[in-house]
Tab-separated table of C-alpha atoms and ligand atoms in Angstrom:
chain	number	residue	atom	x	y	z
A	161	MET	CA	-4.443	-6.617	-6.371
A	162	MET	CA	-8.064	-8.580	-6.477
A	163	ALA	CA	-8.650	-6.724	-8.510
A	164	ILE	CA	-6.675	-7.641	-11.320
A	165	THR	CA	-7.911	-9.697	-14.039
A	166	GLY	CA	-6.582	-13.353	-14.766
A	167	TYR	CA	-6.200	-12.623	-10.295
A	168	ASP	CA	-6.438	-16.352	-9.701
A	169	GLU	CA	-4.362	-17.374	-12.868
A	170	ILE	CA	-1.622	-14.590	-12.448
A	171	ILE	CA	-1.477	-15.835	-8.516
A	172	LYS	CA	-1.473	-19.510	-9.402
A	173	GLN	CA	1.460	-18.852	-11.902
A	174	ALA	CA	3.326	-16.431	-10.393
A	175	ALA	CA	3.359	-19.249	-7.365
A	176	GLY	CA	4.389	-22.003	-9.447
A	177	ALA	CA	7.518	-20.034	-10.659
A	178	GLY	CA	8.419	-20.079	-7.223
A	179	ALA	CA	7.627	-16.642	-5.943
A	180	ASP	CA	8.035	-16.750	-2.384
A	181	VAL	CA	5.989	-15.215	-0.528
A	182	ILE	CA	2.322	-13.119	-2.234
A	183	VAL	CA	1.517	-10.240	-0.760
A	184	VAL	CA	-2.033	-9.354	-1.635
A	185	GLY	CA	-4.188	-5.850	-1.901
A	186	ALA	CA	-7.602	-4.144	-2.797
A	187	GLY	CA	-8.938	-6.340	-1.857
A	188	LEU	CA	-9.624	-8.938	0.778
A	189	PRO	CA	-7.684	-12.540	-0.407
A	190	LEU	CA	-9.984	-14.581	0.551
A	191	ASN	CA	-9.763	-17.914	-1.132
A	192	LEU	CA	-5.572	-16.983	-2.075
A	193	PRO	CA	-4.747	-20.293	0.264
A	194	GLU	CA	-6.869	-21.908	-2.957
A	195	LEU	CA	-4.012	-21.013	-5.232
A	196	VAL	CA	-0.941	-21.607	-3.747
A	197	GLY	CA	1.054	-24.639	-1.985
A	198	GLU	CA	2.227	-25.127	1.407
A	199	ASP	CA	5.524	-23.899	0.139
A	200	THR	CA	4.279	-20.060	-0.608
A	201	LEU	CA	4.419	-17.485	1.984
A	202	ILE	CA	1.081	-15.800	2.181
A	203	ALA	CA	0.218	-12.208	3.152
A	204	PRO	CA	-2.982	-10.241	3.468
A	205	ILE	CA	-2.905	-6.216	3.358
A	206	VAL	CA	-5.805	-5.510	5.870
A	207	SER	CA	-6.730	-1.867	6.701
A	208	GLY	CA	-7.111	-3.311	10.283
A	209	ALA	CA	-8.412	-6.065	13.064
A	210	ARG	CA	-12.150	-6.147	11.620
A	211	ALA	CA	-10.676	-7.447	8.659
A	212	LEU	CA	-7.792	-9.767	9.362
A	213	LYS	CA	-10.335	-11.680	12.091
A	214	LEU	CA	-12.392	-12.339	8.968
A	215	LEU	CA	-9.865	-13.654	6.668
A	216	CYS	CA	-8.448	-15.378	9.200
A	217	ARG	CA	-11.803	-17.124	10.245
A	218	ARG	CA	-11.918	-18.745	6.123
A	219	TRP	CA	-8.085	-19.210	6.010
A	220	LYS	CA	-9.038	-21.382	8.597
A	221	THR	CA	-10.909	-23.500	6.752
A	222	TYR	CA	-7.779	-23.909	3.544
A	223	ASN	CA	-6.209	-25.392	7.330
A	224	ARG	CA	-3.835	-21.650	6.987
A	225	LEU	CA	-3.274	-18.526	8.695
A	226	PRO	CA	-1.523	-15.263	7.675
A	227	ASP	CA	2.251	-15.460	6.931
A	228	LEU	CA	2.528	-12.132	7.438
A	229	VAL	CA	0.598	-9.717	8.129
A	230	ILE	CA	0.544	-6.207	6.696
A	231	LEU	CA	-1.291	-4.330	8.548
A	232	GLU	CA	-2.219	-0.405	5.785
A	233	GLY	CA	-3.538	2.870	7.355
A	234	ALA	CA	-5.355	5.566	5.351
A	235	TRP	CA	-2.948	7.644	4.466
A	236	ALA	CA	-1.125	5.110	2.028
A	237	GLY	CA	-0.456	5.952	-1.510
A	238	GLY	CA	-2.907	4.452	-3.871
A	239	HIS	CA	-6.349	2.375	-3.626
A	240	LEU	CA	-6.950	2.668	-0.316
A	241	GLY	CA	-9.380	0.057	1.646
A	242	PHE	CA	-11.904	3.115	3.882
A	243	SER	CA	-14.442	5.286	2.441
A	244	ASP	CA	-13.971	9.040	1.480
A	245	GLU	CA	-14.907	9.941	5.319
A	246	ASP	CA	-12.436	7.241	7.367
A	247	ILE	CA	-9.890	8.725	5.039
A	248	LYS	CA	-10.159	12.155	5.837
A	249	ASN	CA	-11.184	11.575	9.282
A	250	TYR	CA	-8.258	9.567	10.540
A	251	LYS	CA	-6.250	9.821	13.096
A	252	GLU	CA	-2.628	9.131	13.577
A	253	GLU	CA	-4.280	7.372	17.098
A	254	LYS	CA	-6.484	5.790	15.294
A	255	LEU	CA	-3.569	3.936	12.993
A	256	ILE	CA	-1.987	3.391	16.755
A	257	GLN	CA	-5.056	2.047	18.010
A	258	GLU	CA	-5.460	-0.689	15.090
A	259	THR	CA	-2.062	-1.520	15.494
A	260	ARG	CA	-3.098	-3.413	19.173
A	261	ASP	CA	-6.107	-4.116	17.879
A	262	VAL	CA	-4.820	-6.625	15.268
A	263	ARG	CA	-1.541	-7.002	17.374
A	264	ALA	CA	-3.822	-8.494	20.745
A	265	PHE	CA	-5.323	-11.104	17.370
A	266	LEU	CA	-2.525	-11.835	16.639
A	267	ASP	CA	-0.926	-12.592	19.831
A	268	THR	CA	-4.531	-15.488	20.094
A	269	LEU	CA	-3.179	-17.180	17.444
A	270	LYS	CA	0.383	-17.160	18.671
A	271	GLU	CA	0.005	-21.126	20.562
A	272	GLN	CA	-0.347	-21.646	15.900
A	273	LYS	CA	1.590	-19.602	14.897
A	274	ASP	CA	3.545	-17.246	15.221
A	275	ILE	CA	2.553	-14.468	12.548
A	276	PRO	CA	4.997	-11.033	12.365
A	277	LEU	CA	3.114	-7.963	11.219
A	278	PHE	CA	4.051	-4.619	9.569
A	279	LEU	CA	2.683	-1.160	8.848
A	280	ALA	CA	1.969	0.985	5.859
A	281	GLY	CA	0.300	4.094	5.538
A	282	ASN	CA	3.194	7.814	5.958
A	283	ALA	CA	4.979	5.305	8.488
A	284	PHE	CA	8.486	6.580	7.494
A	285	ASP	CA	9.172	9.399	10.456
A	286	GLU	CA	10.902	8.393	13.728
A	287	HIS	CA	7.952	9.283	15.880
A	288	ARG	CA	5.575	7.416	14.349
A	289	ILE	CA	7.885	3.700	13.776
A	290	LYS	CA	8.735	4.346	18.271
A	291	LYS	CA	4.766	4.753	18.508
A	292	LEU	CA	4.099	2.252	16.200
A	293	LEU	CA	7.175	-0.483	17.685
A	294	ASP	CA	5.078	0.347	21.412
A	295	ALA	CA	2.131	-0.524	19.432
A	296	GLY	CA	2.664	-3.883	18.730
A	297	ALA	CA	4.936	-3.274	14.980
A	298	ASP	CA	6.973	-6.367	13.946
A	299	GLY	CA	8.405	-3.740	10.548
A	300	PHE	CA	7.564	-1.227	7.666
A	301	GLN	CA	6.503	-1.173	4.347
A	302	PHE	CA	7.474	1.448	2.954
A	303	GLY	CA	6.540	3.143	-0.556
A	304	THR	CA	6.288	6.599	-1.811
A	305	PRO	CA	9.977	7.331	-0.140
A	306	PHE	CA	11.593	4.554	-2.853
A	307	ILE	CA	10.557	6.649	-5.448
A	308	ALA	CA	12.038	9.387	-4.753
A	309	THR	CA	15.679	7.172	-4.938
A	310	GLU	CA	17.815	7.144	-8.172
A	311	GLU	CA	17.347	2.826	-8.498
A	312	CYS	CA	13.436	3.461	-8.757
A	313	ASP	CA	12.846	3.416	-12.983
A	314	VAL	CA	9.330	5.278	-12.936
A	315	SER	CA	10.150	8.552	-15.159
A	316	ASP	CA	12.620	11.490	-14.111
A	317	VAL	CA	9.396	13.774	-14.374
A	318	PHE	CA	7.929	11.242	-11.408
A	319	LYS	CA	10.411	11.386	-9.189
A	320	LYS	CA	10.090	15.784	-9.499
A	321	VAL	CA	6.645	15.787	-8.890
A	322	ILE	CA	7.321	13.399	-5.205
A	323	LEU	CA	9.908	16.331	-4.845
A	324	ASP	CA	7.294	19.100	-5.330
A	325	ALA	CA	4.668	17.887	-3.405
A	326	LYS	CA	3.608	20.407	-1.120
A	327	LYS	CA	-0.182	19.044	1.559
A	328	GLU	CA	-2.142	21.403	-0.111
A	329	ASP	CA	-1.076	19.091	-3.956
A	330	ILE	CA	-2.571	16.077	-2.456
A	331	VAL	CA	-5.689	14.548	-4.003
A	332	LEU	CA	-8.401	11.610	-2.869
A	333	ILE	CA	-9.921	11.047	-6.217
A	334	LYS	CA	-12.686	7.945	-6.784
A	335	SER	CA	-10.589	5.150	-8.740
A	336	PRO	CA	-12.311	3.366	-11.205
A	337	VAL	CA	-11.466	0.223	-9.486
A	338	GLY	CA	-14.179	1.837	-6.960
A	339	MET	CA	-11.611	2.928	-4.171
A	340	PRO	CA	-11.008	5.586	-3.132
A	341	ALA	CA	-7.135	6.459	-3.830
A	342	ARG	CA	-4.831	8.982	-2.834
A	343	ALA	CA	-2.309	10.925	-5.459
A	344	ILE	CA	-1.189	14.453	-5.836
A	345	ARG	CA	-2.429	17.427	-7.901
A	346	THR	CA	-1.195	17.748	-10.951
A	347	PRO	CA	-3.224	18.699	-15.026
A	348	PHE	CA	-4.664	15.701	-15.204
A	349	ILE	CA	-6.909	15.588	-11.278
A	350	SER	CA	-8.380	19.334	-12.471
A	351	THR	CA	-10.108	16.956	-15.899
A	352	LEU	CA	-12.018	14.986	-13.948
A	353	ARG	CA	-15.228	15.995	-13.402
A	354	GLY	CA	-17.053	12.706	-12.039
A	355	GLU	CA	-18.592	12.020	-16.181
A	356	LYS	CA	-18.228	8.115	-17.518
A	357	GLN	CA	-17.081	8.045	-21.138
A	358	LYS	CA	-16.907	4.505	-23.818
A	359	ILE	CA	-13.630	3.739	-22.616
A	360	ARG	CA	-11.433	2.930	-25.902
A	361	ASP	CA	-8.371	-0.063	-27.272
A	362	CYS	CA	-9.257	-1.021	-23.262
A	363	ARG	CA	-6.352	-3.615	-22.057
A	364	ASN	CA	-9.433	-4.691	-18.957
A	365	CYS	CA	-6.982	-4.695	-16.676
A	366	LEU	CA	-9.431	-4.343	-13.644
A	367	ARG	CA	-12.509	-6.783	-13.103
A	368	PRO	CA	-14.605	-3.579	-11.137
A	369	CYS	CA	-13.815	-1.675	-13.685
A	370	THR	CA	-16.491	-0.650	-16.669
A	371	PRO	CA	-14.505	0.237	-19.610
A	372	ALA	CA	-18.437	1.363	-21.499
A	373	ALA	CA	-18.919	3.965	-18.691
A	374	THR	CA	-15.541	5.435	-16.607
A	375	GLU	CA	-14.046	8.059	-16.069
A	376	PHE	CA	-10.855	7.237	-17.834
A	377	CYS	CA	-8.626	4.166	-17.813
A	378	ILE	CA	-6.757	3.914	-14.775
A	379	SER	CA	-3.640	1.489	-16.357
A	380	LYS	CA	-3.417	4.525	-18.954
A	381	VAL	CA	-2.852	7.262	-16.464
A	382	LEU	CA	-0.706	5.594	-14.866
A	383	ILE	CA	1.775	4.202	-17.836
A	384	HIS	CA	1.340	7.691	-18.108
A	385	ALA	CA	3.231	8.475	-15.171
A	386	ALA	CA	5.615	5.894	-14.699
A	387	LYS	CA	7.057	7.189	-18.755
A	388	GLY	CA	6.846	10.742	-17.871
A	389	ASN	CA	3.657	12.389	-19.339
A	390	TYR	CA	2.952	15.504	-17.077
A	391	GLU	CA	-0.246	16.504	-18.304
A	392	GLU	CA	-1.775	12.799	-18.369
A	393	GLY	CA	-0.550	10.898	-15.551
A	394	LEU	CA	-2.188	10.034	-12.734
A	395	PHE	CA	0.544	10.012	-10.097
A	396	PHE	CA	-0.010	7.958	-6.957
A	397	ALA	CA	2.225	8.753	-3.429
A	398	GLY	CA	1.173	8.560	0.302
A	399	ASP	CA	0.132	11.555	2.684
A	400	GLY	CA	3.557	12.100	3.745
A	401	VAL	CA	4.020	12.755	0.304
A	402	ASP	CA	5.430	16.282	1.684
A	403	LYS	CA	8.100	15.644	3.414
A	404	ILE	CA	10.310	14.329	0.359
A	405	ASN	CA	13.347	16.424	-0.386
A	406	LYS	CA	15.532	15.083	-2.593
A	407	ILE	CA	16.608	11.760	-4.584
A	408	ARG	CA	18.593	9.126	-3.307
A	409	THR	CA	19.865	5.574	-3.262
A	410	VAL	CA	17.356	2.606	-1.928
A	411	LYS	CA	20.131	1.615	0.438
A	412	GLU	CA	20.068	5.947	2.222
A	413	VAL	CA	15.821	5.617	3.210
A	414	LEU	CA	16.902	1.787	4.592
A	415	ASP	CA	20.034	3.456	6.397
A	416	GLU	CA	17.546	6.164	7.801
A	417	ALA	CA	14.271	3.778	8.912
A	418	CYS	CA	16.757	1.100	10.934
A	419	LEU	CA	18.469	3.865	12.475
A	420	TYR	CA	14.997	4.984	13.962
A	421	ILE	CA	14.160	1.632	14.595
A	422	LEU	CA	17.088	1.032	16.020
A	423	ARG	CA	16.497	4.530	18.193
A	424	ALA	CA	12.859	3.440	19.326
A	425	GLY	CA	14.954	0.228	21.345
A	426	SER	CA	14.298	-2.159	18.646
A	427	PRO	CA	17.249	-4.613	18.282
A	428	GLY	CA	18.203	-4.669	14.786
A	429	CYS	CA	15.919	-4.375	11.593
A	430	GLY	CA	17.662	-6.778	9.313
A	431	HIS	CA	18.484	-4.937	6.412
A	432	GLY	CA	22.158	-6.828	6.229
A	433	GLU	CA	25.226	-7.003	7.315
A	434	GLY	CA	27.195	-3.353	6.181
A	435	SER	CA	24.649	-1.096	6.725
A	436	LEU	CA	24.602	1.444	8.807
B	197	FMN	C1	2.987	4.962	-6.689
B	197	FMN	C2	2.249	3.999	-5.307
B	197	FMN	C3	1.364	2.812	-6.045
B	197	FMN	C4	0.922	2.051	-5.591
B	197	FMN	N1	0.666	0.823	-6.243
B	197	FMN	C5	0.610	-0.291	-4.998
B	197	FMN	C6	0.146	-1.456	-5.896
B	197	FMN	O1	0.079	-1.631	-6.892
B	197	FMN	N2	-0.746	-1.795	-4.731
B	197	FMN	C7	-0.606	-2.466	-3.818
B	197	FMN	O2	-0.849	-3.362	-2.641
B	197	FMN	N3	-0.630	-1.090	-3.032
B	197	FMN	C8	-0.385	-0.479	-4.007
B	197	FMN	N4	0.891	0.636	-3.487
B	197	FMN	C9	0.807	0.979	-2.270
B	197	FMN	C10	2.485	0.586	-1.187
B	197	FMN	O3	2.275	-0.616	-1.397
B	197	FMN	C11	2.838	0.873	-0.062
B	197	FMN	O4	1.658	0.208	0.777
B	197	FMN	C12	2.006	2.896	0.709
B	197	FMN	O5	2.311	3.097	0.044
B	197	FMN	C13	3.143	3.096	1.813
B	197	FMN	O6	2.633	4.099	2.680
B	197	FMN	P1	3.724	5.664	1.806
B	197	FMN	O7	3.539	5.214	0.525
B	197	FMN	O8	3.016	6.071	3.223
B	197	FMN	O9	5.228	5.000	2.228
B	197	FMN	C14	1.059	2.042	-4.355
B	197	FMN	C15	1.917	2.871	-4.070
B	197	FMN	C16	2.515	4.464	-4.582
B	197	FMN	C17	2.611	4.882	-3.414
């Protein structure tokens, strides 16, 4: 997340420690190329073609282009790079059109670089996967489906919140980052009144947060959720959370995704030998 305090230093340290790929969201990472060497692959998470074009114009001044691109629509979990209005009016056609537009732009760069495009945000759906592949996606990034897996290291309480969530439990809140965020209605959500308070024992985790006047400490409530404090936790989830109703293994989730991708007529999904 670009919003994180010490972002530049964290990226430099991650690259220096040997990270193969650095993926950055929650803001446009305009200076990312100056923080890493040429050997580190870099990828922005963008909300549409306009943001990507702007980013690529800047990255060209560093003589770099993205190594891969993640297009995250307004149905993702957690922080969203859209206005409240755009989120409320978001439709599948919009996601597909944005995919086409990003694909068309990436195709103009093809002579310089073949850049794969990954789609994120309630993409775990057979029909949607087919439409997105047809529109030019090369792959997918899933978030919420992996929370309800045996391997996921969040508390069982978080997993139960995911399993129990219905469409009407999905809410948008205003995060101290200054962006809207998608979460599940739990007791913490009903305490939100839009009133500011001074945060004690601030961890100074986010640059855009003002600890002297913010409604809550996001670091604290997200940790509560991960640790299983149902009353005080903030549980982020994507718009497709209501479709998840049992705990599976990561392999089962990936196998199902691969099946959808193969049925859509795509040659393969790279999910390793022995799957399916
Ligand atoms: C609990 C949760 C936490 C997330 N945290 C981050 C984050 O810290 N940074 C980020 O770039 N995206 C974050 N995301 C977004 C995911 O990486 C992913 O792109 C998105 O949720 C995909 O949509 P899906 O959950 O519908 O599959 C988060 C999503 C969830 C559900």
